[in-house]
Short mmCIF file of C-alpha atoms and ligand atoms in Angstrom, two decimals:
data_model
loop_
_atom_site.label_atom_id
_atom_site.label_comp_id
_atom_site.label_asym_id
_atom_site.label_seq_id
_atom_site.Cartn_x
_atom_site.Cartn_y
_atom_site.Cartn_z
CA MET X 11 -2.17 -28.99 -20.19
CA LYS X 12 -0.92 -25.50 -21.01
CA ARG X 13 -0.49 -23.38 -17.91
CA GLU X 14 -2.01 -19.93 -17.71
CA PRO X 15 0.67 -17.24 -18.18
CA ILE X 16 1.95 -15.67 -14.99
CA LYS X 17 0.14 -12.42 -14.29
CA ILE X 18 2.11 -9.72 -12.51
CA LEU X 19 1.06 -6.35 -11.18
CA MET X 20 4.11 -4.11 -10.72
CA CYS X 21 3.48 -1.44 -8.11
CA ALA X 22 6.05 1.34 -8.19
CA SER X 23 6.34 5.06 -7.59
CA GLU X 24 8.15 5.84 -10.84
CA MET X 25 8.47 4.51 -14.35
CA MET X 26 10.02 5.61 -17.62
CA PRO X 27 8.77 7.35 -19.72
CA PHE X 28 6.36 8.91 -17.24
CA ALA X 29 8.29 10.03 -14.16
CA LYS X 30 11.86 9.46 -13.04
CA THR X 31 14.18 10.42 -10.24
CA GLY X 32 16.52 7.42 -10.49
CA GLY X 33 17.21 3.87 -11.55
CA LEU X 34 13.85 2.55 -10.30
CA ALA X 35 12.14 4.32 -13.22
CA ASP X 36 14.48 2.68 -15.74
CA VAL X 37 13.82 -0.75 -14.24
CA ILE X 38 10.03 -0.35 -14.30
CA GLY X 39 10.28 0.99 -17.84
CA SER X 40 12.18 -2.05 -19.12
CA LEU X 41 11.51 -5.13 -16.98
CA PRO X 42 7.82 -5.49 -17.97
CA ARG X 43 8.73 -5.57 -21.67
CA ALA X 44 11.36 -8.25 -21.08
CA LEU X 45 8.86 -10.29 -19.00
CA LYS X 46 6.27 -9.93 -21.72
CA LYS X 47 8.74 -11.46 -24.19
CA LEU X 48 8.96 -14.43 -21.82
CA GLY X 49 5.19 -14.88 -21.99
CA CYS X 50 4.13 -13.07 -18.79
CA GLU X 51 1.17 -10.73 -18.57
CA VAL X 52 2.34 -7.57 -16.83
CA ARG X 53 0.50 -4.47 -15.71
CA ILE X 54 1.96 -1.50 -13.90
CA PHE X 55 0.42 0.78 -11.29
CA MET X 56 1.84 4.17 -10.31
CA PRO X 57 0.65 7.61 -9.16
CA LEU X 58 -0.61 10.14 -11.70
CA TYR X 59 1.95 12.87 -11.07
CA ARG X 60 1.72 16.33 -12.59
CA GLU X 61 4.27 15.46 -15.27
CA VAL X 62 2.35 12.35 -16.35
CA ARG X 63 -0.76 14.39 -16.89
CA SER X 64 0.91 17.34 -18.58
CA GLN X 65 3.29 15.41 -20.82
CA TRP X 66 1.42 12.23 -21.60
CA LEU X 67 -2.08 13.55 -21.86
CA GLU X 68 -1.06 16.58 -23.90
CA GLN X 69 1.26 14.70 -26.22
CA TYR X 70 -0.55 11.47 -26.81
CA ARG X 71 -4.06 11.97 -25.49
CA ASN X 72 -4.46 8.29 -24.85
CA LEU X 73 -5.00 8.35 -21.12
CA GLU X 74 -8.43 7.04 -20.35
CA ILE X 75 -10.27 7.15 -17.08
CA ILE X 76 -11.41 3.71 -15.96
CA ALA X 77 -12.91 4.30 -12.54
CA ASP X 78 -14.06 7.41 -10.79
CA LYS X 79 -14.99 8.35 -7.28
CA ILE X 80 -13.50 5.41 -5.45
CA PHE X 81 -13.28 5.98 -1.72
CA ILE X 82 -10.11 4.91 0.06
CA PRO X 83 -9.65 5.31 3.81
CA VAL X 84 -6.43 6.73 5.25
CA GLY X 85 -6.52 7.68 8.92
CA ILE X 86 -9.67 9.64 9.65
CA HIS X 87 -10.24 10.52 5.97
CA HIS X 88 -11.95 8.83 3.10
CA PHE X 89 -10.16 10.10 0.01
CA THR X 90 -11.90 10.17 -3.34
CA VAL X 91 -9.63 8.89 -6.11
CA TYR X 92 -9.79 8.15 -9.82
CA LEU X 93 -8.04 5.44 -11.84
CA TRP X 94 -6.57 6.00 -15.29
CA LYS X 95 -5.07 3.73 -17.90
CA THR X 96 -2.78 3.96 -20.89
CA VAL X 97 -1.33 1.30 -23.15
CA LEU X 98 2.32 1.38 -24.03
CA ASP X 99 3.80 -0.37 -26.96
CA PRO X 100 3.99 -3.47 -27.04
CA GLY X 101 0.70 -3.91 -25.22
CA ILE X 102 1.89 -3.02 -21.73
CA GLU X 103 -0.98 -1.62 -19.69
CA VAL X 104 -0.11 1.10 -17.22
CA TYR X 105 -2.60 2.21 -14.59
CA PHE X 106 -2.46 5.44 -12.62
CA LEU X 107 -3.84 6.62 -9.33
CA GLU X 108 -5.21 10.14 -9.57
CA LYS X 109 -5.37 12.12 -6.37
CA ASP X 110 -4.33 15.64 -7.28
CA GLU X 111 -4.14 16.84 -3.72
CA PHE X 112 -1.25 14.36 -3.26
CA PHE X 113 0.37 13.93 -6.66
CA ASP X 114 -0.16 17.11 -8.66
CA ARG X 115 3.11 18.60 -7.39
CA THR X 116 6.48 19.79 -8.68
CA TYR X 117 8.45 16.85 -7.27
CA LEU X 118 7.69 13.17 -6.75
CA TYR X 119 8.71 12.90 -3.08
CA GLY X 120 9.87 16.38 -2.10
CA ASN X 121 12.63 18.81 -2.94
CA PRO X 122 15.78 16.85 -3.96
CA ASP X 123 17.84 19.09 -1.67
CA PRO X 124 17.69 17.24 1.68
CA GLN X 125 17.74 20.54 3.56
CA ARG X 126 14.37 21.39 2.00
CA GLY X 127 13.14 17.89 2.78
CA ASP X 128 10.54 15.39 1.73
CA TYR X 129 6.84 16.22 1.62
CA GLU X 130 5.35 16.02 5.10
CA ASP X 131 2.42 13.92 3.97
CA ASN X 132 4.47 11.22 2.21
CA ALA X 133 3.12 8.58 4.60
CA GLU X 134 -0.48 9.40 3.66
CA ARG X 135 0.38 9.69 -0.02
CA PHE X 136 1.86 6.22 -0.21
CA ILE X 137 -0.56 4.53 2.19
CA LEU X 138 -3.22 5.71 -0.22
CA PHE X 139 -1.24 4.36 -3.15
CA CYS X 140 -0.80 0.91 -1.52
CA ARG X 141 -4.47 0.64 -0.60
CA ALA X 142 -5.47 1.71 -4.11
CA VAL X 143 -3.73 -1.40 -5.51
CA TYR X 144 -6.62 -3.47 -4.18
CA ALA X 145 -9.24 -1.08 -5.55
CA LEU X 146 -7.54 -1.34 -8.95
CA CYS X 147 -7.75 -5.16 -8.97
CA ILE X 148 -11.41 -5.08 -7.97
CA HIS X 149 -12.39 -2.37 -10.46
CA THR X 150 -10.62 -4.02 -13.38
CA ASP X 151 -11.63 -7.50 -12.21
CA TRP X 152 -8.02 -8.55 -12.81
CA PHE X 153 -6.30 -10.50 -10.08
CA PRO X 154 -2.63 -11.26 -10.72
CA HIS X 155 -0.58 -14.17 -9.39
CA ILE X 156 2.09 -11.78 -8.18
CA PHE X 157 2.22 -8.32 -6.70
CA HIS X 158 5.74 -7.20 -7.51
CA ILE X 159 6.24 -4.18 -5.25
CA HIS X 160 9.20 -1.80 -5.37
CA ASP X 161 10.83 0.18 -2.56
CA TRP X 162 9.22 1.71 0.51
CA GLN X 163 6.58 3.59 -1.44
CA ALA X 164 4.87 0.32 -2.44
CA SER X 165 5.89 -1.74 0.60
CA LEU X 166 2.59 -1.57 2.48
CA VAL X 167 0.92 -3.60 -0.26
CA ALA X 168 2.48 -6.60 1.54
CA PRO X 169 0.93 -6.17 5.03
CA TYR X 170 -2.41 -5.21 3.46
CA LEU X 171 -2.31 -8.49 1.56
CA VAL X 172 -1.44 -10.54 4.63
CA HIS X 173 -3.70 -8.78 7.12
CA HIS X 174 -6.65 -7.45 5.10
CA TRP X 175 -7.08 -9.15 1.80
CA ARG X 176 -5.80 -12.72 1.78
CA SER X 177 -8.99 -13.90 3.45
CA ASP X 178 -10.84 -12.68 0.33
CA PRO X 179 -10.83 -15.59 -2.19
CA ARG X 180 -10.00 -13.21 -5.05
CA PHE X 181 -6.67 -12.33 -3.39
CA ALA X 182 -6.00 -15.60 -1.56
CA SER X 183 -3.54 -17.02 -4.06
CA ILE X 184 -1.61 -13.82 -4.77
CA SER X 185 2.04 -13.78 -3.70
CA CYS X 186 4.06 -10.68 -3.00
CA ILE X 187 7.63 -9.97 -4.03
CA LEU X 188 9.48 -6.89 -2.84
CA THR X 189 12.43 -5.47 -4.72
CA ILE X 190 14.72 -3.13 -2.80
CA HIS X 191 16.38 -0.63 -5.10
CA ASN X 192 18.12 1.33 -2.36
CA LEU X 193 18.07 0.37 1.31
CA ALA X 194 19.00 3.91 2.32
CA PHE X 195 15.42 5.00 1.62
CA GLN X 196 13.07 3.22 4.01
CA GLY X 197 10.04 5.45 4.47
CA ILE X 198 10.42 6.07 8.21
CA PHE X 199 7.66 8.06 9.93
CA PRO X 200 6.67 8.82 13.54
CA GLY X 201 5.04 5.92 15.39
CA THR X 202 1.84 7.93 15.75
CA PHE X 203 1.37 7.65 11.97
CA PHE X 204 0.63 3.93 12.37
CA SER X 205 -3.04 4.72 12.95
CA LEU X 206 -3.20 6.09 9.39
CA THR X 207 -2.74 2.57 8.05
CA HIS X 208 -5.67 0.81 9.80
CA LEU X 209 -3.47 -2.28 10.04
CA PRO X 210 -3.98 -4.48 13.12
CA SER X 211 -2.02 -3.30 16.13
CA HIS X 212 0.26 -6.37 16.24
CA VAL X 213 1.78 -5.15 12.94
CA PHE X 214 3.28 -2.30 14.95
CA THR X 215 5.70 -4.53 16.86
CA MET X 216 9.33 -5.52 16.42
CA GLU X 217 8.26 -8.52 14.33
CA GLY X 218 6.32 -6.18 12.03
CA MET X 219 6.86 -2.63 10.84
CA GLU X 220 7.88 -1.00 14.12
CA TYR X 221 11.44 0.33 14.11
CA TRP X 222 12.72 1.99 17.28
CA GLY X 223 9.24 3.32 18.01
CA GLN X 224 8.74 4.55 14.45
CA CYS X 225 6.89 3.23 11.42
CA ASN X 226 9.23 1.75 8.84
CA PHE X 227 7.39 1.06 5.60
CA LEU X 228 10.25 -0.82 3.92
CA LYS X 229 10.59 -3.10 6.94
CA ALA X 230 6.90 -4.02 6.53
CA GLY X 231 7.63 -4.95 2.93
CA ILE X 232 10.59 -7.10 3.95
CA VAL X 233 8.71 -8.87 6.72
CA TYR X 234 5.40 -9.54 4.95
CA SER X 235 6.51 -10.31 1.37
CA ASP X 236 6.96 -13.89 0.22
CA TYR X 237 10.29 -13.08 -1.36
CA VAL X 238 12.68 -10.14 -1.23
CA THR X 239 15.01 -9.31 -4.06
CA THR X 240 17.55 -6.59 -4.53
CA VAL X 241 19.28 -5.30 -7.59
CA SER X 242 22.67 -7.05 -7.59
CA PRO X 243 24.10 -10.20 -5.99
CA LYS X 244 26.84 -8.24 -4.21
CA TYR X 245 24.34 -5.79 -2.70
CA ALA X 246 22.20 -8.72 -1.52
CA GLU X 247 25.22 -9.89 0.50
CA GLN X 248 26.18 -6.41 1.68
CA ILE X 249 22.77 -5.41 3.05
CA GLN X 250 22.91 -8.35 5.45
CA THR X 251 25.92 -6.77 7.19
CA ALA X 252 25.91 -4.03 9.81
CA GLU X 253 28.03 -1.81 7.54
CA HIS X 254 25.49 -1.66 4.70
CA GLY X 255 22.30 -2.82 6.41
CA TYR X 256 21.06 0.64 7.47
CA GLY X 257 19.69 -0.85 10.68
CA LEU X 258 17.75 -3.56 8.83
CA ASP X 259 20.57 -6.09 8.43
CA GLY X 260 19.13 -8.30 11.20
CA VAL X 261 15.67 -8.33 9.59
CA LEU X 262 17.24 -9.05 6.21
CA ARG X 263 19.37 -11.87 7.64
CA SER X 264 16.24 -13.39 9.14
CA ARG X 265 14.83 -13.51 5.59
CA GLY X 266 18.14 -14.75 4.19
CA ASP X 267 16.63 -17.89 2.62
CA ARG X 268 14.14 -15.70 0.73
CA LEU X 269 16.50 -12.90 -0.26
CA ILE X 270 18.31 -12.85 -3.59
CA GLY X 271 20.16 -10.38 -5.77
CA ILE X 272 19.17 -10.05 -9.41
CA LEU X 273 21.25 -7.66 -11.43
CA ASN X 274 19.31 -4.89 -13.16
CA GLY X 275 19.49 -4.92 -16.91
CA ILE X 276 19.68 -1.98 -19.25
CA ASP X 277 17.33 -1.12 -22.06
CA ALA X 278 19.57 -2.05 -24.96
CA ASP X 279 17.33 -0.29 -27.48
CA LEU X 280 17.25 3.04 -25.67
CA TRP X 281 20.94 2.87 -24.83
CA ASN X 282 22.52 1.92 -28.12
CA PRO X 283 25.26 4.13 -29.61
CA ALA X 284 24.43 2.78 -33.07
CA THR X 285 20.88 4.18 -33.01
CA ASP X 286 20.66 6.65 -30.08
CA PRO X 287 18.57 9.61 -31.35
CA PHE X 288 20.27 12.00 -28.93
CA LEU X 289 23.66 11.57 -30.64
CA THR X 290 24.86 13.61 -33.61
CA THR X 291 26.95 10.69 -34.88
CA HIS X 292 26.41 6.99 -34.35
CA TYR X 293 29.03 4.34 -33.75
CA SER X 294 29.33 0.71 -32.81
CA ILE X 295 31.78 -1.96 -31.74
CA ASP X 296 32.82 -2.39 -35.41
CA SER X 297 33.59 1.25 -35.92
CA LEU X 298 34.28 3.56 -33.00
CA GLU X 299 35.13 6.55 -35.18
CA GLY X 300 31.83 8.32 -34.50
CA LYS X 301 32.66 8.49 -30.79
CA ARG X 302 35.13 11.30 -31.50
CA ASN X 303 32.39 13.36 -33.07
CA CYS X 304 30.23 12.74 -30.02
CA LYS X 305 33.06 14.08 -27.86
CA LYS X 306 33.28 17.18 -30.04
CA ASP X 307 29.52 17.65 -29.83
CA LEU X 308 29.61 17.28 -26.03
CA LEU X 309 32.43 19.80 -25.61
CA THR X 310 30.59 22.27 -27.86
CA THR X 311 27.27 21.73 -26.08
CA LEU X 312 28.89 22.44 -22.71
CA GLY X 313 30.98 25.39 -23.93
CA LEU X 314 34.31 23.64 -23.33
CA PRO X 315 37.23 24.33 -25.71
CA LEU X 316 37.84 21.91 -28.56
CA ASP X 317 41.53 21.69 -27.69
CA LEU X 318 40.36 19.15 -25.07
CA MET X 319 39.72 16.69 -27.92
CA ASP X 320 42.90 14.77 -27.10
CA SER X 321 42.65 15.10 -23.32
CA PRO X 322 40.96 12.40 -21.25
CA LEU X 323 37.42 13.62 -20.65
CA CYS X 324 35.98 12.25 -17.40
CA ALA X 325 32.29 12.45 -16.59
CA THR X 326 29.65 11.50 -14.12
CA ILE X 327 25.84 11.60 -14.07
CA GLY X 328 23.60 11.02 -11.11
CA ARG X 329 21.83 12.35 -8.06
CA LEU X 330 24.07 15.02 -6.56
CA THR X 331 24.61 13.30 -3.19
CA ARG X 332 27.46 12.04 -1.08
CA GLN X 333 26.21 8.49 -1.71
CA LYS X 334 27.43 8.91 -5.28
CA GLY X 335 30.84 10.11 -4.09
CA TYR X 336 30.65 13.63 -5.56
CA ASP X 337 32.75 14.84 -2.65
CA LEU X 338 35.57 12.56 -3.81
CA ILE X 339 35.19 13.77 -7.37
CA TYR X 340 35.45 17.35 -6.15
CA GLU X 341 38.66 16.53 -4.28
CA ILE X 342 40.44 14.78 -7.13
CA ALA X 343 39.33 17.33 -9.76
CA PRO X 344 42.37 19.69 -9.43
CA LEU X 345 44.72 16.68 -9.69
CA LEU X 346 42.88 15.49 -12.75
CA PHE X 347 43.20 18.92 -14.38
CA LYS X 348 46.91 19.00 -13.58
CA HIS X 349 47.25 15.68 -15.43
CA ASN X 350 45.68 17.14 -18.59
CA GLY X 351 42.21 15.76 -17.80
CA ALA X 352 38.83 17.47 -18.02
CA LEU X 353 35.58 16.86 -16.16
CA VAL X 354 31.88 17.05 -16.87
CA ILE X 355 29.13 16.47 -14.32
CA LEU X 356 25.37 16.26 -14.66
CA GLY X 357 23.45 16.03 -11.41
CA LYS X 358 20.65 17.44 -9.37
CA GLY X 359 20.47 17.37 -5.59
CA GLU X 360 22.33 18.71 -2.57
CA ARG X 361 22.84 22.45 -2.54
CA GLU X 362 26.14 22.24 -0.62
CA LEU X 363 27.70 20.03 -3.28
CA MET X 364 26.37 22.28 -6.00
CA GLU X 365 28.07 25.25 -4.40
CA LEU X 366 31.40 23.42 -4.24
CA PHE X 367 31.20 22.66 -7.93
CA LEU X 368 30.22 26.23 -8.77
CA HIS X 369 33.51 27.37 -7.22
CA LEU X 370 35.36 24.74 -9.22
CA LYS X 371 33.73 26.06 -12.37
CA ASP X 372 34.96 29.59 -11.60
CA GLU X 373 38.46 28.31 -11.02
CA TYR X 374 38.73 25.94 -14.02
CA PRO X 375 36.30 27.26 -16.66
CA THR X 376 38.17 25.61 -19.53
CA ARG X 377 38.50 22.16 -17.96
CA PHE X 378 35.27 21.72 -16.08
CA ALA X 379 31.57 21.94 -16.89
CA ALA X 380 28.62 21.21 -14.62
CA VAL X 381 24.90 21.05 -15.30
CA PHE X 382 22.68 20.94 -12.21
CA ASP X 383 19.57 19.68 -13.84
CA PHE X 384 17.85 16.47 -14.85
CA ASP X 385 18.51 16.17 -18.56
CA GLU X 386 17.87 12.86 -20.33
CA SER X 387 19.25 14.05 -23.66
CA LEU X 388 22.49 15.40 -22.15
CA SER X 389 22.96 12.16 -20.21
CA HIS X 390 23.10 10.25 -23.52
CA LYS X 391 25.50 12.78 -25.04
CA ILE X 392 27.77 12.45 -22.00
CA GLU X 393 27.78 8.65 -22.12
CA ALA X 394 28.84 8.83 -25.76
CA GLY X 395 31.19 11.81 -25.63
CA ALA X 396 33.20 11.08 -22.48
CA ASP X 397 36.29 8.87 -22.35
CA ILE X 398 36.10 7.84 -18.70
CA PHE X 399 33.05 7.50 -16.47
CA LEU X 400 33.55 8.06 -12.73
CA MET X 401 31.40 6.24 -10.16
CA PRO X 402 33.06 6.51 -6.75
CA SER X 403 29.80 5.67 -4.95
CA ARG X 404 30.05 4.93 -1.22
CA PHE X 405 27.54 2.18 -1.89
CA GLU X 406 25.67 1.35 -5.06
CA PRO X 407 22.81 -1.17 -5.08
CA CYS X 408 23.25 -1.78 -8.81
CA GLY X 409 24.05 1.38 -10.73
CA LEU X 410 23.06 1.78 -14.35
CA ASN X 411 25.49 4.34 -15.69
CA GLN X 412 28.47 2.02 -15.53
CA MET X 413 26.56 -0.41 -17.74
CA TYR X 414 25.54 2.37 -20.14
CA SER X 415 29.21 3.44 -20.17
CA LEU X 416 30.41 -0.05 -21.06
CA ARG X 417 27.97 -0.13 -23.96
CA TYR X 418 29.13 3.30 -25.17
CA GLY X 419 32.86 2.49 -25.02
CA THR X 420 33.34 4.90 -22.10
CA ILE X 421 35.58 3.26 -19.56
CA PRO X 422 34.24 3.17 -16.00
CA VAL X 423 36.35 3.90 -12.92
CA VAL X 424 34.32 2.66 -9.96
CA HIS X 425 34.37 1.85 -6.26
CA ALA X 426 34.18 -1.95 -5.92
CA THR X 427 30.81 -2.04 -4.19
CA GLY X 428 27.35 -3.48 -4.92
CA GLY X 429 26.45 -3.71 -8.58
CA LEU X 430 29.56 -1.77 -9.60
CA ASP X 431 31.65 -4.66 -8.34
CA ASP X 432 29.42 -7.19 -10.12
CA THR X 433 29.50 -5.49 -13.52
CA VAL X 434 33.00 -4.08 -13.99
CA ASP X 435 35.98 -6.39 -14.55
CA ASP X 436 39.14 -4.80 -13.22
CA VAL X 437 41.71 -4.07 -15.95
CA LEU X 438 44.49 -4.05 -13.36
CA LEU X 439 43.61 -7.62 -12.29
CA TYR X 440 42.58 -8.95 -15.71
CA PRO X 441 44.67 -7.12 -18.31
CA ASP X 442 43.21 -9.20 -21.16
CA GLY X 443 39.53 -9.24 -20.33
CA GLY X 444 39.17 -6.13 -18.13
CA THR X 445 36.45 -3.59 -18.83
CA GLY X 446 37.20 -0.83 -16.31
CA PHE X 447 39.06 0.22 -13.20
CA LYS X 448 38.12 -0.44 -9.58
CA PHE X 449 39.31 0.94 -6.27
CA TYR X 450 38.70 -1.12 -3.15
CA ALA X 451 39.47 0.93 -0.02
CA TYR X 452 37.07 3.85 0.04
CA GLY X 453 38.86 7.20 -0.02
CA VAL X 454 40.37 9.94 -2.15
CA GLU X 455 43.85 8.36 -2.23
CA SER X 456 42.85 5.00 -3.64
CA PHE X 457 40.37 6.60 -6.05
CA TRP X 458 43.06 8.91 -7.39
CA GLU X 459 45.66 6.14 -7.57
CA VAL X 460 43.39 4.07 -9.79
CA LEU X 461 42.21 7.01 -11.87
CA LYS X 462 45.87 7.85 -12.49
CA GLU X 463 46.34 4.35 -13.92
CA ALA X 464 43.37 4.94 -16.20
CA LEU X 465 44.83 8.26 -17.39
CA LYS X 466 48.14 6.52 -18.13
CA LEU X 467 46.40 3.82 -20.12
CA TYR X 468 44.45 6.42 -22.07
CA GLU X 469 47.75 7.34 -23.75
CA ASN X 470 48.10 3.79 -25.08
CA LYS X 471 45.51 3.97 -27.85
CA SER X 472 45.52 0.31 -28.85
CA LEU X 473 45.19 -0.98 -25.30
CA TRP X 474 42.48 1.60 -24.61
CA ARG X 475 40.59 0.41 -27.68
CA LYS X 476 40.86 -3.17 -26.43
CA ILE X 477 39.30 -2.27 -23.07
CA GLN X 478 36.54 -0.36 -24.85
CA ILE X 479 35.78 -3.37 -27.02
CA ASN X 480 35.79 -5.73 -24.01
CA GLY X 481 33.16 -3.51 -22.37
CA MET X 482 31.06 -3.08 -25.49
CA LYS X 483 30.88 -6.86 -25.87
CA LYS X 484 29.24 -7.30 -22.45
CA ASP X 485 25.58 -8.14 -22.50
CA TYR X 486 23.72 -6.52 -19.62
CA SER X 487 20.37 -6.42 -21.40
CA TRP X 488 17.21 -7.30 -19.52
CA ASP X 489 16.70 -10.72 -21.09
CA ARG X 490 18.95 -12.49 -18.61
CA SER X 491 17.64 -10.65 -15.53
CA ALA X 492 14.00 -11.09 -16.55
CA LYS X 493 14.56 -14.86 -16.64
CA ALA X 494 15.86 -14.71 -13.08
CA TYR X 495 12.71 -12.82 -11.97
CA LEU X 496 10.56 -15.35 -13.78
CA GLU X 497 12.21 -18.12 -11.78
CA VAL X 498 11.31 -16.32 -8.55
CA TYR X 499 7.70 -15.81 -9.69
CA GLU X 500 7.45 -19.50 -10.57
CA ALA X 501 8.97 -20.56 -7.25
CA VAL X 502 6.50 -18.52 -5.18
CA ARG X 503 3.59 -19.59 -7.33
CA ARG X 504 4.53 -23.27 -6.81
CA ASN X 505 4.68 -22.77 -3.07
CA ARG X 506 1.33 -21.04 -2.72
P1 LIG J 733 20.00 5.82 -8.48
O1 LIG J 733 18.77 5.01 -8.74
O2 LIG J 733 20.69 5.53 -7.18
O3 LIG J 733 19.75 7.30 -8.64
P2 LIG J 733 21.12 4.51 -10.84
O4 LIG J 733 22.50 4.54 -11.43
O5 LIG J 733 20.55 3.17 -10.52
O6 LIG J 733 21.11 5.47 -9.58
O7 LIG J 733 20.13 5.20 -11.87
C1 LIG J 733 20.13 6.56 -12.09
C2 LIG J 733 19.45 6.81 -13.42
O8 LIG J 733 19.03 8.16 -13.46
C3 LIG J 733 20.38 6.61 -14.58
O9 LIG J 733 19.64 6.25 -15.72
C4 LIG J 733 20.98 8.02 -14.72
O10 LIG J 733 21.47 8.25 -16.01
C5 LIG J 733 19.78 8.86 -14.46
N1 LIG J 733 20.08 10.19 -13.95
C6 LIG J 733 20.43 10.52 -12.68
N2 LIG J 733 20.61 11.85 -12.58
C7 LIG J 733 20.36 12.37 -13.79
C8 LIG J 733 20.37 13.69 -14.32
N3 LIG J 733 20.70 14.73 -13.58
N4 LIG J 733 20.04 13.85 -15.62
C9 LIG J 733 19.72 12.79 -16.40
N5 LIG J 733 19.71 11.52 -15.96
C10 LIG J 733 20.02 11.30 -14.67
#
């Protein structure tokens, strides 16, 4: 007898092409398509942020309202919400929670500069979101086999399932899988906020979501989900240690038999130098000539002189935070410039780091360019136009840019941590099959030592080309990772 396809509801706070602050959005934008190819039925649920309404509704006008005036309790309030739906090619249904008071704002979670801070009502905003998941199922009369929840913002779906809804026959056979995209963000709020959730009081204990007297949303997800995944095998190991566990290593170890790392994939259609619409010239593994034109275009776009065409152009893209190692990049920059290198950065985030780089720009205007914005188009131009991609992250759950870099023939220099360690093969250890450079002890000295090796190798054009080709041959598309998720879905479904 043919089995019914697995039905999955992805609950996440961001998704491409609607709203993005980081890698989570890329994952939610691509994984459902890959799962659909494997025969799964996938729907997605996320908040209706200002940018979704303004961009999507105005451009495509295919957002339709499917339920209005639903009442959802949070603390002493009953909030009135609306549910919307759109259909993305190829038949992926995306559902949105409208509550303008909470989501019609400039940012998704708060100002990216930590000194300005997160929104004060984030607990209420995402309690509402998690509770609305159940309203969505009831209003659409669609009950999946799996709730696949992502990060702290969706974590409370798990305790609501265990403590409110599993006794309802419509939800009784649903399993919950949590994916942790970055353990550094846990959704920690004062203990007094627990009453906002209406969860039974025993949930606010050490065995539940209580964390040193506070509410820890991610911990609730870890404790009450059937399975926990994270975004690379190495990170799955690391988060079970005190060094990388952010205080939750013990809880994660206790779920060790239900915790696995599945490497994120990349969207190989969006990130393809042979077809990328953001590039002025296309190129591929068979002919890398166009990459030089992309470098010229990048230098021109950023106002850097074209006499850098034969200098090694290093770049990085990402949230402007110390997690990403921007402080290390700042420190090695003068050395890099002395060795004929140039540097381009694209990042939005901490004001202090931005100020450091503004000084650097004043000092080295012909070797350094910085854009402190979120710019999808420029990020593609940088991946194509740079020679070397720097990722000295202190920790990196998976990291996407090193995989984009490999595909674009831009050689990554990375700290051997998390997904960076899993996806880059060290040229210095494997001269024949290497794809990039890794440093192991975290610090400026070892980063610079390894970058120096990369700069040396840049002068050897044929060897450089070989490393580029090795990287471009790697397949980090979603197909493989989606199969691994499917195995987890099947395992939990069998056990329920
Ligand atoms: P994280 O999720 O920790 O921010 P990832 O490497 O997993 O890091 O994913 C970050 C994603 O966001 C990548 O696709 C990266 O290119 C993109 N990105 C980050 N900052 C910017 C920016 N300022 N402009 C354009 N894209 C950005």
